[in-house]
């Protein structure tokens, strides 16, 4: 089924983890990752184009305003949902003027948060007819994990002990199943469907690690 993709950003690790765990319990919401700083958020948002960016404003108010304005330029179709932060030196009006789509009050509960995320998702996603999640083979999943860490076809082939031609064959098969038009699109679609887990920023798979990486397993095609 289609998923509402969410990117969680903020300085508080405990809050980021709690929000991620909450979203993982929702069948229609997929967390694309967590970010902790301005540069990291802008890079990942520009690469992934999430439906909703959940932002806990940082203590530096000028940095928050700059970040929101940059997000509106880099990924204009992503909605920005701001959460109240105790140490942030910025108010709701300033955030909304910068381009924040929604601001949740401090006393809002989980239900209000989930409702806000769903309301900010594109109508086409909210109203999409449920469709079966494509079943990727074990090799297709492993190849996409490698692609997700920016490995080349040759690096993926070396890690898995197969030829580059075989990597391309599995990659093209994954493209067809996911209806993807590029490597990035395939990775994003697979992550949104819960078929792979996106790596943490800066992580790189070494030789021999793709086959043992944690994540969904599928029978070999």
XYZ file of C-alpha atoms in Angstrom, residues 38-125:
88
model
C 20.732 21.727 9.823
C 23.143 20.502 7.126
C 22.184 16.852 7.583
C 18.466 17.656 7.423
C 18.812 19.712 4.245
C 20.882 17.025 2.516
C 18.530 14.172 3.376
C 15.367 16.145 2.663
C 16.693 17.178 -0.763
C 17.621 13.574 -1.552
C 14.488 11.838 -0.230
C 11.689 14.429 -0.686
C 9.554 13.122 2.215
C 5.869 13.883 2.299
C 6.224 15.342 5.817
C 9.238 16.711 7.694
C 8.655 16.584 11.445
C 10.837 19.288 12.972
C 11.676 19.913 16.611
C 13.055 23.483 16.397
C 16.631 23.897 17.605
C 17.650 26.312 20.346
C 19.189 28.671 17.780
C 16.140 30.504 16.426
C 17.956 32.061 13.458
C 19.178 28.612 12.366
C 15.632 27.255 12.508
C 14.282 30.055 10.309
C 17.149 29.588 7.855
C 16.557 25.836 7.767
C 12.811 26.112 7.156
C 13.326 28.607 4.345
C 15.944 26.349 2.762
C 13.606 23.350 3.024
C 10.869 25.265 1.226
C 13.288 25.906 -1.654
C 14.913 22.469 -1.794
C 11.824 20.310 -1.405
C 8.733 22.507 -1.920
C 6.343 19.550 -1.972
C 7.352 18.414 1.517
C 5.166 19.707 4.339
C 6.955 20.927 7.468
C 5.296 20.101 10.800
C 6.890 21.846 13.792
C 6.762 20.606 17.373
C 7.188 22.912 20.386
C 10.650 22.832 21.965
C 11.418 24.077 25.475
C 14.766 25.673 24.678
C 13.944 27.132 21.264
C 14.122 30.938 21.118
C 11.454 31.266 18.453
C 7.669 31.499 18.430
C 4.930 30.005 16.312
C 4.337 33.110 14.216
C 7.967 33.314 13.161
C 7.946 29.647 12.143
C 4.768 30.004 10.123
C 6.129 33.118 8.413
C 9.229 31.136 7.420
C 7.104 28.456 5.768
C 6.084 25.911 8.413
C 2.780 24.297 7.363
C 1.564 23.255 10.794
C 2.573 23.863 14.418
C 1.397 21.539 17.150
C 0.720 23.034 20.596
C 2.629 21.635 23.562
C -0.416 19.862 24.975
C -1.197 17.983 21.735
C -1.217 14.191 22.122
C -0.164 11.322 19.879
C -3.550 11.213 18.169
C -3.283 14.887 17.219
C 0.235 14.312 15.891
C -0.804 11.361 13.731
C -3.819 13.268 12.441
C -1.615 16.235 11.532
C 0.892 14.062 9.676
C -1.869 12.374 7.694
C -3.589 15.659 6.882
C -0.338 17.099 5.501
C 0.313 14.155 3.173
C -0.657 14.566 -0.503
C -4.276 13.696 -1.211
C -3.173 11.129 -3.781
C -1.330 9.230 -1.053
